[in-house]
Amino acid sequence: MVKVSEGKPEPNPNKGLPTWTLQDFEIGKPLGKGKFGKVYLAREKKSKYIVALKVIFKQQLEKYRLHHQLLREIEIQSSLNHPNVLRIFGWFHDKDHFILILEYAARGELYKELRKSKHLSEKHAATYILSLTKALAYCHEKHVIHRDIKPENLLLDLEGRLKIADFGWSVQSRTKRHTMCGTLDYLAPEMVENKAHDYTVDNWTLGILCYEFLYGVPPFETESQTNTFKRIIKVDLSFPSTPRVSAEAKDLISKLLVKDALKRLSLQKILEHPWIVKNADPSGVCSGGVSQI
Ligand code: ATP
Ligand code: MG
């Protein structure tokens, strides 16, 4: 989820860009299903450039009054240009749909690879955390807080480079999703308690993801939302004995999962942390798929 600083101009995302239509694309296989539509593999006919088209039903958007929010979020994502942030190349609409033209992430969701391998090696986990930290530092510089970082929203390109996707586009839908589907796991204590929060919520989420990459489950997972909520606000953190995880990794996680937002390790300090320095591949490429330890 994206939040922008106040005082941004009204959205006009397609300003100066060519107007696309569906006829400009050959549509391929479906890549996934979103809340309000589907994502397809596609090829732009003239350039033969491969993209992903996210097709969103206008009717659904109107039902939830998210139209304006969508345009605003497209504008934010269009302004971001970073190797670890999924690019949005443009958008267009027809009578029934909004269509977003997105960078194609050939290896799909990191979530799927994580579920397949159960947990990641320290090298892969550190490489993903480094990529995420760099992307978040870039976003924060631009006053963008994602606020909805979780494995489902992290995609991989052909080489295994991590891309933050799904800039949400709606606080409303996020709130709804959390109350309905119980994805509290990635939220900082101040968010689950509905208190004021800032960019440090993303630092907390990095700690959650680092834990999940290494152990295969998020640290405060329980069978019920109420109990997860309690564990988050208590920061009820423990490290299982298996899989075996290095003391340096645990040190980084403990310094991110800190209740006092001001005391969480800064993004700069994450980049310098011994576990990252020792394990992460600075190129951001996780080759050879996601392996088990
Ligand atoms: P939102 O939260 O914005 O409603 P969503 O989570 O419902 O979005 P997305 O995450 O954008 O929908 O897309 C649904 C699925 O489609 C993803 O989980 C992923 O598997 C696939 N997908 C989306 N974008 C791409 C892409 N650019 N390249 C490859 N696969 C993609
Ligand atoms: Mg998603």
mmCIF file of C-alpha atoms and ligand atoms in Angstrom:
data_model
loop_
_atom_site.group_PDB
_atom_site.id
_atom_site.type_symbol
_atom_site.label_atom_id
_atom_site.label_comp_id
_atom_site.label_asym_id
_atom_site.label_seq_id
_atom_site.Cartn_x
_atom_site.Cartn_y
_atom_site.Cartn_z
ATOM 1 C CA MET A 1 0.000 0.000 0.000
ATOM 2 C CA VAL A 2 1.230 3.439 -0.819
ATOM 3 C CA LYS A 3 0.877 6.592 1.111
ATOM 4 C CA VAL A 4 1.989 9.896 -0.295
ATOM 5 C CA SER A 5 2.884 13.023 1.524
ATOM 6 C CA GLU A 6 0.215 15.674 1.552
ATOM 7 C CA GLY A 7 -0.077 18.318 -1.118
ATOM 8 C CA LYS A 8 0.484 16.160 -4.226
ATOM 9 C CA PRO A 9 -1.178 17.469 -7.379
ATOM 10 C CA GLU A 10 -4.275 15.770 -8.774
ATOM 11 C CA PRO A 11 -3.416 12.616 -10.719
ATOM 12 C CA ASN A 12 -2.953 12.755 -14.438
ATOM 13 C CA PRO A 13 -0.950 9.568 -14.993
ATOM 14 C CA ASN A 14 -1.035 9.403 -18.786
ATOM 15 C CA LYS A 15 0.129 12.940 -19.388
ATOM 16 C CA GLY A 16 2.359 13.073 -22.440
ATOM 17 C CA LEU A 17 2.229 9.315 -23.066
ATOM 18 C CA PRO A 18 0.718 7.587 -26.127
ATOM 19 C CA THR A 19 -2.791 6.254 -25.724
ATOM 20 C CA TRP A 20 -2.930 2.485 -25.851
ATOM 21 C CA THR A 21 -5.808 0.168 -26.721
ATOM 22 C CA LEU A 22 -6.229 -3.589 -26.267
ATOM 23 C CA GLN A 23 -5.726 -3.946 -30.056
ATOM 24 C CA ASP A 24 -2.079 -2.975 -29.559
ATOM 25 C CA PHE A 25 -1.460 -6.241 -27.661
ATOM 26 C CA GLU A 26 -1.510 -9.981 -28.316
ATOM 27 C CA ILE A 27 -2.956 -11.462 -25.148
ATOM 28 C CA GLY A 28 -1.380 -14.639 -23.752
ATOM 29 C CA LYS A 29 -1.966 -16.885 -20.763
ATOM 30 C CA PRO A 30 -3.456 -15.641 -17.493
ATOM 31 C CA LEU A 31 -0.738 -15.011 -14.897
ATOM 32 C CA GLY A 32 -2.881 -14.574 -11.847
ATOM 33 C CA LYS A 33 -6.081 -13.276 -10.392
ATOM 34 C CA GLY A 34 -6.380 -9.972 -8.577
ATOM 35 C CA LYS A 35 -9.179 -8.764 -6.362
ATOM 36 C CA PHE A 36 -10.833 -6.754 -9.124
ATOM 37 C CA GLY A 37 -9.688 -8.512 -12.265
ATOM 38 C CA LYS A 38 -7.049 -10.662 -13.899
ATOM 39 C CA VAL A 39 -3.424 -10.346 -14.979
ATOM 40 C CA TYR A 40 -2.383 -11.645 -18.435
ATOM 41 C CA LEU A 41 0.877 -12.160 -20.225
ATOM 42 C CA ALA A 42 0.854 -9.957 -23.340
ATOM 43 C CA ARG A 43 3.038 -8.766 -26.182
ATOM 44 C CA GLU A 44 2.923 -5.299 -27.678
ATOM 45 C CA LYS A 45 2.427 -5.965 -31.391
ATOM 46 C CA LYS A 46 4.812 -3.390 -32.876
ATOM 47 C CA SER A 47 7.785 -3.630 -30.520
ATOM 48 C CA LYS A 48 7.168 -7.320 -29.577
ATOM 49 C CA TYR A 49 7.835 -6.208 -26.010
ATOM 50 C CA ILE A 50 6.543 -8.661 -23.390
ATOM 51 C CA VAL A 51 4.492 -7.149 -20.576
ATOM 52 C CA ALA A 52 1.855 -8.125 -18.033
ATOM 53 C CA LEU A 53 -1.578 -6.542 -18.442
ATOM 54 C CA LYS A 54 -3.604 -6.101 -15.281
ATOM 55 C CA VAL A 55 -7.257 -5.847 -16.266
ATOM 56 C CA ILE A 56 -9.503 -4.292 -13.633
ATOM 57 C CA PHE A 57 -13.291 -4.211 -13.891
ATOM 58 C CA LYS A 58 -14.655 -0.671 -13.613
ATOM 59 C CA GLN A 59 -17.872 -1.936 -12.099
ATOM 60 C CA GLN A 60 -16.017 -3.516 -9.181
ATOM 61 C CA LEU A 61 -14.011 -0.345 -8.601
ATOM 62 C CA GLU A 62 -17.128 1.785 -8.568
ATOM 63 C CA LYS A 63 -18.762 -0.545 -6.091
ATOM 64 C CA TYR A 64 -15.962 0.185 -3.639
ATOM 65 C CA ARG A 65 -15.494 3.828 -4.752
ATOM 66 C CA LEU A 66 -11.841 3.199 -5.551
ATOM 67 C CA HIS A 67 -11.635 4.866 -8.945
ATOM 68 C CA HIS A 68 -9.871 8.008 -7.761
ATOM 69 C CA GLN A 69 -7.575 6.025 -5.513
ATOM 70 C CA LEU A 70 -6.522 3.815 -8.450
ATOM 71 C CA LEU A 71 -5.476 6.831 -10.529
ATOM 72 C CA ARG A 72 -3.541 8.250 -7.615
ATOM 73 C CA GLU A 73 -1.692 5.003 -7.024
ATOM 74 C CA ILE A 74 -0.898 4.584 -10.727
ATOM 75 C CA GLU A 75 0.637 8.027 -10.659
ATOM 76 C CA ILE A 76 2.800 7.150 -7.664
ATOM 77 C CA GLN A 77 3.979 3.859 -9.141
ATOM 78 C CA SER A 78 4.703 5.563 -12.491
ATOM 79 C CA SER A 79 7.018 7.962 -10.713
ATOM 80 C CA LEU A 80 9.103 5.132 -9.226
ATOM 81 C CA ASN A 81 12.010 3.836 -11.254
ATOM 82 C CA HIS A 82 14.102 1.303 -9.362
ATOM 83 C CA PRO A 83 15.405 -2.173 -10.322
ATOM 84 C CA ASN A 84 13.549 -3.718 -7.385
ATOM 85 C CA VAL A 85 10.214 -1.969 -7.925
ATOM 86 C CA LEU A 86 7.908 -3.417 -10.599
ATOM 87 C CA ARG A 87 7.567 -0.846 -13.374
ATOM 88 C CA ILE A 88 4.251 0.390 -14.621
ATOM 89 C CA PHE A 89 4.643 1.507 -18.220
ATOM 90 C CA GLY A 90 1.236 3.046 -18.715
ATOM 91 C CA TRP A 91 -2.484 2.485 -18.507
ATOM 92 C CA PHE A 92 -5.622 2.840 -20.584
ATOM 93 C CA HIS A 93 -9.308 2.069 -20.306
ATOM 94 C CA ASP A 94 -12.256 0.924 -22.345
ATOM 95 C CA LYS A 95 -15.944 0.829 -21.558
ATOM 96 C CA ASP A 96 -15.691 -1.815 -18.853
ATOM 97 C CA HIS A 97 -12.045 -2.037 -17.792
ATOM 98 C CA PHE A 98 -8.975 -0.231 -16.610
ATOM 99 C CA ILE A 99 -5.836 -1.851 -18.011
ATOM 100 C CA LEU A 100 -2.420 -1.385 -16.420
ATOM 101 C CA ILE A 101 0.673 -2.149 -18.515
ATOM 102 C CA LEU A 102 3.190 -3.720 -16.114
ATOM 103 C CA GLU A 103 6.685 -5.066 -16.255
ATOM 104 C CA TYR A 104 6.498 -8.875 -16.609
ATOM 105 C CA ALA A 105 7.882 -10.828 -13.661
ATOM 106 C CA ALA A 106 8.566 -14.197 -15.284
ATOM 107 C CA ARG A 107 9.125 -16.230 -12.109
ATOM 108 C CA GLY A 108 5.950 -14.966 -10.453
ATOM 109 C CA GLU A 109 5.348 -14.741 -6.742
ATOM 110 C CA LEU A 110 8.177 -15.207 -4.268
ATOM 111 C CA TYR A 111 5.450 -16.596 -2.028
ATOM 112 C CA LYS A 112 5.045 -19.635 -4.300
ATOM 113 C CA GLU A 113 8.790 -20.398 -4.230
ATOM 114 C CA LEU A 114 8.857 -19.955 -0.475
ATOM 115 C CA ARG A 115 5.954 -22.386 -0.006
ATOM 116 C CA LYS A 116 7.622 -24.880 -2.349
ATOM 117 C CA SER A 117 10.998 -24.801 -0.567
ATOM 118 C CA LYS A 118 9.532 -24.254 2.934
ATOM 119 C CA HIS A 119 12.344 -21.858 3.830
ATOM 120 C CA LEU A 120 15.224 -20.099 2.093
ATOM 121 C CA SER A 121 18.975 -20.371 2.478
ATOM 122 C CA GLU A 122 20.639 -17.507 4.383
ATOM 123 C CA LYS A 123 22.248 -16.336 1.130
ATOM 124 C CA HIS A 124 18.939 -16.095 -0.706
ATOM 125 C CA ALA A 125 17.115 -14.583 2.267
ATOM 126 C CA ALA A 126 19.839 -11.938 2.735
ATOM 127 C CA THR A 127 19.858 -11.132 -0.991
ATOM 128 C CA TYR A 128 16.073 -10.580 -0.976
ATOM 129 C CA ILE A 129 16.265 -8.479 2.215
ATOM 130 C CA LEU A 130 19.041 -6.372 0.675
ATOM 131 C CA SER A 131 16.988 -5.819 -2.511
ATOM 132 C CA LEU A 132 13.923 -4.931 -0.465
ATOM 133 C CA THR A 133 15.875 -2.551 1.760
ATOM 134 C CA LYS A 134 17.298 -0.735 -1.263
ATOM 135 C CA ALA A 135 13.841 -0.475 -2.859
ATOM 136 C CA LEU A 136 12.299 0.799 0.373
ATOM 137 C CA ALA A 137 15.072 3.347 0.908
ATOM 138 C CA TYR A 138 14.327 4.633 -2.591
ATOM 139 C CA CYS A 139 10.561 4.728 -1.911
ATOM 140 C CA HIS A 140 10.988 6.451 1.456
ATOM 141 C CA GLU A 141 13.184 9.099 -0.155
ATOM 142 C CA LYS A 142 10.234 9.807 -2.408
ATOM 143 C CA HIS A 143 7.913 9.905 0.604
ATOM 144 C CA VAL A 144 6.197 6.686 -0.400
ATOM 145 C CA ILE A 145 5.423 4.129 2.314
ATOM 146 C CA HIS A 146 4.339 0.808 0.877
ATOM 147 C CA ARG A 147 2.669 -0.504 4.055
ATOM 148 C CA ASP A 148 1.547 -3.756 2.442
ATOM 149 C CA ILE A 149 4.756 -5.642 1.919
ATOM 150 C CA LYS A 150 4.293 -9.392 2.167
ATOM 151 C CA PRO A 151 5.465 -12.370 0.098
ATOM 152 C CA GLU A 152 2.364 -12.296 -2.156
ATOM 153 C CA ASN A 153 3.295 -8.796 -3.258
ATOM 154 C CA LEU A 154 6.896 -9.653 -4.071
ATOM 155 C CA LEU A 155 7.509 -10.925 -7.597
ATOM 156 C CA LEU A 156 10.622 -12.360 -9.235
ATOM 157 C CA ASP A 157 11.899 -11.654 -12.720
ATOM 158 C CA LEU A 158 13.486 -14.287 -14.944
ATOM 159 C CA GLU A 159 16.857 -13.957 -13.225
ATOM 160 C CA GLY A 160 15.370 -14.123 -9.742
ATOM 161 C CA ARG A 161 15.604 -10.417 -8.994
ATOM 162 C CA LEU A 162 13.001 -9.291 -6.468
ATOM 163 C CA LYS A 163 10.392 -6.729 -7.556
ATOM 164 C CA ILE A 164 7.995 -5.050 -5.164
ATOM 165 C CA ALA A 165 4.623 -5.178 -6.889
ATOM 166 C CA ASP A 166 1.056 -4.396 -6.113
ATOM 167 C CA PHE A 167 1.297 -0.939 -4.682
ATOM 168 C CA GLY A 168 -2.108 -1.707 -3.410
ATOM 169 C CA TRP A 169 -3.981 1.305 -4.543
ATOM 170 C CA SER A 170 -6.334 1.456 -1.686
ATOM 171 C CA VAL A 171 -6.292 1.914 2.026
ATOM 172 C CA GLN A 172 -9.953 0.901 2.008
ATOM 173 C CA SER A 173 -9.339 -2.445 0.347
ATOM 174 C CA ARG A 174 -6.347 -3.119 2.548
ATOM 175 C CA THR A 175 -8.336 -2.545 5.721
ATOM 176 C CA LYS A 176 -11.059 -4.732 4.380
ATOM 177 C CA ARG A 177 -8.650 -7.473 3.453
ATOM 178 C CA HIS A 178 -7.103 -7.511 6.879
ATOM 179 C CA THR A 179 -10.351 -7.712 8.730
ATOM 180 C CA MET A 180 -11.803 -10.285 6.348
ATOM 181 C CA CYS A 181 -8.897 -12.535 5.488
ATOM 182 C CA GLY A 182 -6.665 -12.180 8.516
ATOM 183 C CA THR A 183 -3.372 -11.026 7.036
ATOM 184 C CA LEU A 184 -2.382 -9.219 10.222
ATOM 185 C CA ASP A 185 0.958 -11.036 10.276
ATOM 186 C CA TYR A 186 2.992 -8.368 8.482
ATOM 187 C CA LEU A 187 1.638 -5.332 10.319
ATOM 188 C CA ALA A 188 3.575 -3.312 12.870
ATOM 189 C CA PRO A 189 2.125 -2.984 16.405
ATOM 190 C CA GLU A 190 1.185 0.668 15.826
ATOM 191 C CA MET A 191 -0.799 -0.347 12.742
ATOM 192 C CA VAL A 192 -2.736 -3.200 14.324
ATOM 193 C CA GLU A 193 -3.528 -0.862 17.216
ATOM 194 C CA ASN A 194 -4.661 1.801 14.743
ATOM 195 C CA LYS A 195 -2.180 4.363 16.052
ATOM 196 C CA ALA A 196 -0.314 6.982 14.067
ATOM 197 C CA HIS A 197 2.489 5.448 12.037
ATOM 198 C CA ASP A 198 5.179 6.426 9.593
ATOM 199 C CA TYR A 199 7.753 4.902 7.237
ATOM 200 C CA THR A 200 9.232 2.770 10.057
ATOM 201 C CA VAL A 201 6.311 0.341 9.599
ATOM 202 C CA ASP A 202 8.152 -0.921 6.510
ATOM 203 C CA ASN A 203 11.281 -1.590 8.649
ATOM 204 C CA TRP A 204 9.174 -3.739 10.982
ATOM 205 C CA THR A 205 7.853 -5.661 7.968
ATOM 206 C CA LEU A 206 11.422 -6.322 6.820
ATOM 207 C CA GLY A 207 12.008 -8.071 10.169
ATOM 208 C CA ILE A 208 8.860 -10.170 9.685
ATOM 209 C CA LEU A 209 9.887 -11.145 6.151
ATOM 210 C CA CYS A 210 13.443 -11.957 7.171
ATOM 211 C CA TYR A 211 12.042 -14.342 9.802
ATOM 212 C CA GLU A 212 9.571 -15.877 7.348
ATOM 213 C CA PHE A 213 12.230 -16.363 4.665
ATOM 214 C CA LEU A 214 14.418 -18.249 7.130
ATOM 215 C CA TYR A 215 11.827 -20.194 9.135
ATOM 216 C CA GLY A 216 9.042 -20.542 6.551
ATOM 217 C CA VAL A 217 6.339 -18.975 8.714
ATOM 218 C CA PRO A 218 5.857 -15.421 9.987
ATOM 219 C CA PRO A 219 6.901 -14.989 13.646
ATOM 220 C CA PHE A 220 3.542 -14.124 15.211
ATOM 221 C CA GLU A 221 1.359 -16.564 13.292
ATOM 222 C CA THR A 222 -1.421 -18.222 15.301
ATOM 223 C CA GLU A 223 -4.705 -19.928 14.479
ATOM 224 C CA SER A 224 -6.713 -16.775 15.212
ATOM 225 C CA GLN A 225 -6.529 -13.059 14.475
ATOM 226 C CA THR A 226 -7.051 -12.199 18.138
ATOM 227 C CA ASN A 227 -4.037 -14.225 19.241
ATOM 228 C CA THR A 228 -1.833 -12.907 16.419
ATOM 229 C CA PHE A 229 -2.860 -9.400 17.449
ATOM 230 C CA LYS A 230 -1.832 -10.128 21.062
ATOM 231 C CA ARG A 231 1.516 -11.605 20.014
ATOM 232 C CA ILE A 232 2.299 -8.604 17.775
ATOM 233 C CA ILE A 233 1.622 -6.003 20.443
ATOM 234 C CA LYS A 234 3.644 -7.985 23.008
ATOM 235 C CA VAL A 235 6.381 -8.624 20.404
ATOM 236 C CA ASP A 236 6.197 -12.252 21.488
ATOM 237 C CA LEU A 237 9.230 -13.333 19.462
ATOM 238 C CA SER A 238 11.011 -16.683 19.714
ATOM 239 C CA PHE A 239 13.388 -18.560 17.443
ATOM 240 C CA PRO A 240 12.752 -22.280 16.898
ATOM 241 C CA SER A 241 15.769 -24.608 17.023
ATOM 242 C CA THR A 242 15.054 -25.931 13.508
ATOM 243 C CA PRO A 243 15.839 -24.912 10.884
ATOM 244 C CA ARG A 244 19.207 -23.796 12.153
ATOM 245 C CA VAL A 245 19.611 -20.060 11.659
ATOM 246 C CA SER A 246 22.760 -18.040 12.338
ATOM 247 C CA ALA A 247 23.082 -15.744 15.354
ATOM 248 C CA GLU A 248 23.684 -12.782 13.008
ATOM 249 C CA ALA A 249 20.352 -13.329 11.249
ATOM 250 C CA LYS A 250 18.564 -13.503 14.617
ATOM 251 C CA ASP A 251 20.343 -10.321 15.674
ATOM 252 C CA LEU A 252 19.032 -8.445 12.618
ATOM 253 C CA ILE A 253 15.475 -9.742 13.133
ATOM 254 C CA SER A 254 15.538 -8.757 16.836
ATOM 255 C CA LYS A 255 16.693 -5.248 15.943
ATOM 256 C CA LEU A 256 13.833 -4.777 13.465
ATOM 257 C CA LEU A 257 11.000 -6.305 15.506
ATOM 258 C CA VAL A 258 11.131 -3.583 18.143
ATOM 259 C CA LYS A 259 7.916 -2.097 19.481
ATOM 260 C CA ASP A 260 9.267 1.440 19.745
ATOM 261 C CA ALA A 261 9.299 2.519 16.077
ATOM 262 C CA LEU A 262 12.091 5.037 16.737
ATOM 263 C CA LYS A 263 14.407 2.289 17.987
ATOM 264 C CA ARG A 264 14.047 0.011 14.939
ATOM 265 C CA LEU A 265 17.189 -0.408 12.887
ATOM 266 C CA SER A 266 17.306 2.152 10.090
ATOM 267 C CA LEU A 267 17.460 1.069 6.451
ATOM 268 C CA GLN A 268 21.031 2.355 6.232
ATOM 269 C CA LYS A 269 22.012 0.216 9.236
ATOM 270 C CA ILE A 270 20.385 -2.841 7.644
ATOM 271 C CA LEU A 271 22.610 -2.373 4.588
ATOM 272 C CA GLU A 272 25.642 -2.334 6.891
ATOM 273 C CA HIS A 273 24.532 -5.235 9.125
ATOM 274 C CA PRO A 274 27.126 -8.074 9.279
ATOM 275 C CA TRP A 275 24.553 -10.730 8.234
ATOM 276 C CA ILE A 276 23.715 -8.750 5.067
ATOM 277 C CA VAL A 277 27.341 -7.926 4.304
ATOM 278 C CA LYS A 278 28.340 -11.582 4.731
ATOM 279 C CA ASN A 279 25.462 -13.277 2.905
ATOM 280 C CA ALA A 280 23.751 -10.983 0.402
ATOM 281 C CA ASP A 281 24.638 -10.929 -3.283
ATOM 282 C CA PRO A 282 24.846 -7.201 -4.103
ATOM 283 C CA SER A 283 23.670 -7.875 -7.685
ATOM 284 C CA GLY A 284 20.297 -8.907 -6.234
ATOM 285 C CA VAL A 285 20.205 -12.000 -8.444
ATOM 286 C CA CYS A 286 19.156 -15.264 -6.798
ATOM 287 C CA SER A 287 20.137 -17.759 -9.449
ATOM 288 C CA GLY A 288 19.239 -21.418 -9.621
ATOM 289 C CA GLY A 289 15.828 -21.098 -8.033
ATOM 290 C CA VAL A 290 15.202 -20.927 -4.346
ATOM 291 C CA SER A 291 17.070 -23.668 -2.590
ATOM 292 C CA GLN A 292 16.702 -25.188 0.815
ATOM 293 C CA ILE A 293 19.486 -25.042 3.331
HETATM 294 P P1 ATP B 1 -4.466 -5.739 -5.647
HETATM 295 O O1 ATP B 1 -4.027 -5.963 -4.252
HETATM 296 O O2 ATP B 1 -3.911 -4.549 -6.318
HETATM 297 O O3 ATP B 1 -5.940 -5.935 -5.890
HETATM 298 P P2 ATP B 1 -3.981 -8.316 -6.313
HETATM 299 O O4 ATP B 1 -3.117 -8.814 -5.222
HETATM 300 O O5 ATP B 1 -5.412 -8.677 -6.264
HETATM 301 O O6 ATP B 1 -3.827 -6.826 -6.496
HETATM 302 P P3 ATP B 1 -1.889 -8.616 -8.131
HETATM 303 O O7 ATP B 1 -1.030 -9.016 -6.987
HETATM 304 O O8 ATP B 1 -1.533 -7.353 -8.795
HETATM 305 O O9 ATP B 1 -3.393 -8.675 -7.721
HETATM 306 O O10 ATP B 1 -1.913 -9.755 -9.239
HETATM 307 C C1 ATP B 1 -2.461 -11.039 -8.993
HETATM 308 C C2 ATP B 1 -1.436 -12.115 -9.326
HETATM 309 O O11 ATP B 1 -1.077 -12.051 -10.708
HETATM 310 C C3 ATP B 1 -0.110 -11.950 -8.590
HETATM 311 O O12 ATP B 1 -0.187 -12.493 -7.323
HETATM 312 C C4 ATP B 1 0.861 -12.662 -9.527
HETATM 313 O O13 ATP B 1 0.800 -14.050 -9.342
HETATM 314 C C5 ATP B 1 0.295 -12.312 -10.892
HETATM 315 N N1 ATP B 1 0.953 -11.111 -11.413
HETATM 316 C C6 ATP B 1 0.582 -9.839 -11.199
HETATM 317 N N2 ATP B 1 1.398 -8.970 -11.820
HETATM 318 C C7 ATP B 1 2.309 -9.711 -12.461
HETATM 319 C C8 ATP B 1 3.442 -9.385 -13.280
HETATM 320 N N3 ATP B 1 3.751 -8.137 -13.533
HETATM 321 N N4 ATP B 1 4.171 -10.394 -13.774
HETATM 322 C C9 ATP B 1 3.847 -11.682 -13.486
HETATM 323 N N5 ATP B 1 2.800 -12.050 -12.724
HETATM 324 C C10 ATP B 1 2.032 -11.089 -12.210
HETATM 325 MG MG MG B 2 -1.281 -9.037 -4.784
#
